Amino acid sequence: MKILVAVKQVAALDEDFEIRADGLDVDEDFLLFDLNEWDDYSLEEAMKIKEASSGDVEVVVVSIGPERVDESLRKCLAKGADRALRVWDDAIEGSDSSVMARLLAAVVRKEAPDMVFAGVQSSDHAFAATGIGLAGELGWPHAAVVNALDYAPGARQASLKRELEGGVSQSVTLQCPAVLTIQLGINTPRYASLRGIKQANAKPIDVLGLGDLGVAASTVGVDASLSRVRRMYIPPKGRAQMIEGSPDQQAARLVEIIREFKGA
Amino acid sequence: MDATAQTTRILFEQFSPWAINLFYAFGYAAIACFLYGSYVQVRKYRRGQPDASWGQLAARFGDMARTMLTHRTLKRRDHAAGAAHAMIFFSFIALFVGTATITLEVDILKPLFGITFWKGGFYLLFSLVLDLAGLGLIGGLLYMMYRRKWMALPKLDYTRPDRQPGDPDYDRSAYRREDWAFLWTLILIGITGYVLEASRLVWLSGDAGVWDSRFWSPVGALLAHSLMGLGLDASGAGTLRGGLWWFHGLLALSFIALIPFTKVKHIFTASASLMFRDPLAGRRLPKVPETQEAAGYQAITDLTWKNLLHLDACTKCGRCHEACPARTVGAPLSPRDVILSLREFANHALAASSLPDKAELSIHGKGPGQVFMETLWSCRTCLACVEICPVAVEHVPIIVQMRRKLVEEGQMEPILQKTLQTIHKTGNSFGESKRKRGAWTKGLPFPVKDARKEPVETLWFVGDYAAFDPRNQKVTQAFARLLHAAGEDFGLLLDGELNAGNDVRRVGEEGLYEHLASSNIATLEGCEFKRIVTTDPHSFNTIRNEYPEFADPALRGLFQIEHYSTVLLKLIQNGRLTLKKHLSHRVTFHDPCHLGRFNKGYDAPRELLALIGCTLVEMPRNRDNSFCCGAGGGRIWIPDPVGMEKPAQNRMKEAAGLPDIDVFVVACPKDLTMFEDALKTTPGCEGRFVVRELIELIAECVEAADPAPAALAAAPAMA
Amino acid sequence: MSKILVIAEHRQGELRPVSLELIAAAQGLGGPITVAVIGANAQAFVPALSLPGVDEILTVASPFAEFNPEVQEAAVAALITELAPAVVLLGHTVDSLAYAAALAGKLGLGFASDVFKIECQGSDLVATRAAYSQKVNVEVDFPGKATVLLTVRPAVFKPAEGSASPATRSIAAPAVTTTSAPGEYIEIASGNDIDITTVDFILSVGRGVGEEANIQQFRDLAETAGATLCCSRPIADSGWLPKSRQVGQSGKVASNCGLYLAMGISGAIQHLAGMKHVGTIVAVNTDPEASIFSVAKYGIVGDMFEIGEALKEALEG
């Protein structure tokens, strides 16, 4: 019994960031990398299933990216994942989520898990496409934006809830194996202590190249992607009228605004 | 002269041989019981982990003997109890040595070598000393009984803040019964000793050899006269003496037999605890060995033998209970009860001949003897408990070791988890970009050196609060201006600096601490400087006491660090900074835990206050008894429960109780934040005084316009 | 511009508002517009979709009244094959999240999600989306792609208005063996709690509140101010306020709110989605760069607790 959790190392922007000279992305100097917030939840969901099971459940995390991604994978290993895989080849650089889905599908075929989790979206590019794209590549049952899950390892069916807009959820039953994209709030992710992360150094991270996955170089990279970045820019921002002064003065102005509104 | 030369006491006088043999049988049984009990205790300690405190035994012994002979630690903050204990202690020693002396002659020297010395002048002096010692013993015990019964001391109240009535281990009445049994047993031994002596004198009043020297036992003699006055004759006295002899003897033997099983064992455990005292306890927390897989204490057997010994050394004197800031504001923590809980747990789990299952050894949880998570997280690691403990119990290292386990398991406030992740990610607790660490220097009229790029005399380790907190940035800038005005060649690590890790370590996130410390150490090792200074006592402590353990042994000298108070004091004393005006404020000074109690930096801030003309009014809790602001041990990252008094508010009330102070002076960035907040939220305190950093006051004096000479002359001369 | 296919959305018998926004977006591109609506009762939505600029409405009959990702994917794939549109517009909604990426991958369509601007630059279709927590905009194009599938951010385009009489046509959805069975809808139990979509003055707190115990201060403040206390997602996820008080995409839309006081809310896009109708937004945040300040009318850079306290005193005083 195996659960595969696809994770991503995402970038946040540092103070006073600058756009790269080619205008296509932010200068890497200003990127702060960390594990995607959604992935904390999907890994936790897998760990919960593993820990609740009396049988043997293996949790395997997989990510696509260069060597720096190992740090995020180690965090997953520290939280209890049994094994980590990292897929990389320089040809992958610049790929969009559809290529990621293709690569992950190759990993799924190789690993043959009983269940695949991915985050709903990544916090950096927020395409919200990789997980469901992967399901499409595999032709597997899938559900997006899952905020509750009832699944026994190896079961043929899972019941879950999808989080819809406007405070509504929908219950769904689906056949397994399946691909689920996991929403924030489904559980409370555990803490990975730094010692745990350090000790996870001892657990192996298998690096897979295109050859290992049987994926042709021509099917990855920006040319194989469904979109291409033309330009990245910092949008002119609308700016609130700032209320200055001491907290008391600011509060006094707020009272005016409130009274004005109530009088209106 | 001749008559007295042979004066002695005949042991077992008129005892039949079988009675003597019976007494010896009781004696051997008592010793056997004592030895077995001691063996069980030692076996318990040996079930703990190894501890490296075995070096320098002679020095340790000397230190212990000094502490015990001076009763230095026992007299602190409770002189009367210390004095009474000294009376009991020295009397007990005298009586014990006296008894041992008799044993030496009767059971060893006389039968083996025919030597006797317990006679004549020596015997009489011996009688006098022991007679008076009995008085000291009884006097001391009477005070202790009075204190326990009538003084209603909060520290002797065994009510547990960490348990609710009805919890299985809430009830502490067994301790109270033991306390009284101990006092009564000892005092009865003392009293019956006198009556025994008196009745022997009356019984032998016809024997001039005994009767004529009776006043060498003055208390016994007076009692003998009183008894005779009450109509006791020699034969009645003989009967009384016979009964009392057995009562007194058996009581004393029982006392010896029970030592390992009762609080009496503190005569050994407390001594040993003092002997293995770690002067850096809590200041330098234990490293997790590279080879050790799991950090922290999960099971009672994870404690070291020394920790287990500490548990038994505690005499429940309650000084730590009284000093603890968490306990004071009503948090579910008393250092005393942590120690006692663990002691009860250890006695229960480790007393049998074989160890129970691993699962039954866990000291975390809600069961009897286990320590609640809330209790551990209430600790501010201020060291008030460790500092005041008269028998050198080291509470804080145990608490931090237990927290390490909680951290491994993620059992902490989500907000603390977030903060730790933030520190890991950004290197500071504010979640600010590394690039902004030096942003405060932009407000300075001169450039500041990057110590990573050029050699400097003084490397300034700024610390998170001083670098990122907007209020503290003003103080940080003022200190930079002072260094600049003094012509000091200084530089910063800028974005190369990470959170020093002092509080991260005290939270129990040892892995993150290792990461922060080793990264800072590597940065420091790459710089050229003569000394480090900081305005942050927390950074000061860890760099001074803990970084050397993580550094290349050859480079340990690198971590010569000074707090700004000593730096500024020297700069003013040697004339590199000129005070252009004096402040005539009435001030009080809050000793930061990490500067004062941790590193004994009590005097420099006070000298500085005197130099700038301030009148210092001490708060009742000052210097080593300074009351923590509540920020330590990572608690600055965990909001205090709503509705409960914050330690900083408690401190504000203390300051507000002083007559007419203008300024509450602090010398720590976290204190500035904590007390400025507390001043606003403590009813009746706002407007009474202001909170200021010592640096700000000094900058005001140094940066003032040149004074009119008359104004300076009029400034009050300060001692 | 060549053909545009718009996929309308509906749920529980109601047309989703995003459908009209998609039509507006299509109108802006200026090509023939086909609107498709898929479901057992697809006919019912024809009147609402009969808008100016819509050339044809296709009702695709499926065995299911409600959205089913596999049926939807197969139906849209069939439509694309049949119509060969240059652009397919979907809402960036939870329903689309369940199939759009799979569809784009299988058919090799040009694809971008969560776009909020679509334009033609020369012969190129250019879509703009945001990245890195809305701090940058990214323009993407789709070289060599005959059909481009875009999911469009809701509440950006002003819903299309008016009425027209486009041609309508009914077709059947392709037969699909489904592997999932969507079931009942569950309204987040709000009990007797107030319906925040109806209130006009909201005080909303976000991550900045730090911990549960601090909520009370703002409950008191809201009461003093006569406002309804609401929150952003992390607060509801933590259970500190009921889910019924969550403003945002997965919570409720503050659709009748005139004054919205956002304290300690940085302004994640999902939260802003719930504030789109608000008249006046006032934001209090310690971070001067917080994106909430770009949508707020008034801003205060400061500590929410300090300002909150001062405000309460000022209101009482």
CSV table of C-alpha atoms in Angstrom, one decimal, chain A residues 164-168, chain C residues 11 16-18 21 154-156 187-188 194-202 204 228 230-232 243-260 269-279 281:
chain,number,residue,atom,x,y,z
A,164,LEU,CA,-16.9,25.0,-3.2
A,165,GLU,CA,-17.4,28.7,-3.2
A,166,GLY,CA,-19.6,30.6,-0.8
A,167,GLY,CA,-19.3,28.4,2.3
A,168,VAL,CA,-20.7,25.3,0.6
C,11,ARG,CA,-25.1,25.0,-9.3
C,16,ARG,CA,-23.3,31.1,-11.4
C,17,PRO,CA,-22.5,34.8,-11.7
C,18,VAL,CA,-19.1,34.1,-13.3
C,21,GLU,CA,-18.5,37.8,-16.5
C,154,PRO,CA,-14.1,35.8,-11.0
C,155,ALA,CA,-15.3,39.3,-10.1
C,156,VAL,CA,-12.9,41.0,-12.5
C,187,GLU,CA,-24.1,24.5,3.6
C,188,ILE,CA,-21.5,25.3,6.3
C,194,ILE,CA,-26.0,36.1,11.4
C,195,ASP,CA,-25.9,36.0,7.6
C,196,ILE,CA,-22.9,38.1,6.7
C,197,THR,CA,-24.0,38.6,3.1
C,198,THR,CA,-26.7,40.9,4.4
C,199,VAL,CA,-24.8,43.1,6.8
C,200,ASP,CA,-23.6,46.6,5.9
C,201,PHE,CA,-20.7,47.2,8.3
C,202,ILE,CA,-18.1,44.5,8.9
C,204,SER,CA,-12.8,41.6,9.8
C,228,THR,CA,-20.4,42.4,12.5
C,230,CYS,CA,-15.9,38.5,10.3
C,231,CYS,CA,-12.6,37.0,9.4
C,232,SER,CA,-10.3,35.7,6.8
C,243,LYS,CA,-16.9,29.3,9.2
C,244,SER,CA,-20.1,31.3,8.6
C,245,ARG,CA,-18.1,34.4,9.4
C,246,GLN,CA,-15.4,33.8,6.8
C,247,VAL,CA,-15.3,36.4,4.0
C,248,GLY,CA,-13.7,35.3,0.8
C,249,GLN,CA,-13.9,32.9,-2.1
C,250,SER,CA,-14.5,29.8,0.0
C,251,GLY,CA,-16.5,31.7,2.6
C,252,LYS,CA,-19.1,34.3,2.1
C,253,VAL,CA,-19.3,37.4,-0.1
C,254,ALA,CA,-19.9,40.6,1.8
C,255,SER,CA,-22.3,41.6,-0.9
C,256,ASN,CA,-24.2,44.3,1.0
C,257,CYS,CA,-21.3,45.8,2.9
C,258,GLY,CA,-20.8,49.5,2.8
C,259,LEU,CA,-17.9,49.8,5.2
C,260,TYR,CA,-15.3,47.1,5.7
C,269,ILE,CA,-6.7,37.2,-3.5
C,270,GLN,CA,-9.2,34.6,-2.1
C,271,HIS,CA,-10.1,37.0,0.6
C,272,LEU,CA,-10.4,40.0,-1.7
C,273,ALA,CA,-12.9,38.0,-3.8
C,274,GLY,CA,-15.3,38.3,-0.9
C,275,MET,CA,-14.9,42.0,-0.6
C,276,LYS,CA,-15.5,43.0,-4.2
C,277,HIS,CA,-18.8,44.7,-3.5
C,278,VAL,CA,-17.7,46.7,-0.5
C,279,GLY,CA,-18.1,50.4,-0.7
C,281,ILE,CA,-12.5,49.4,2.7
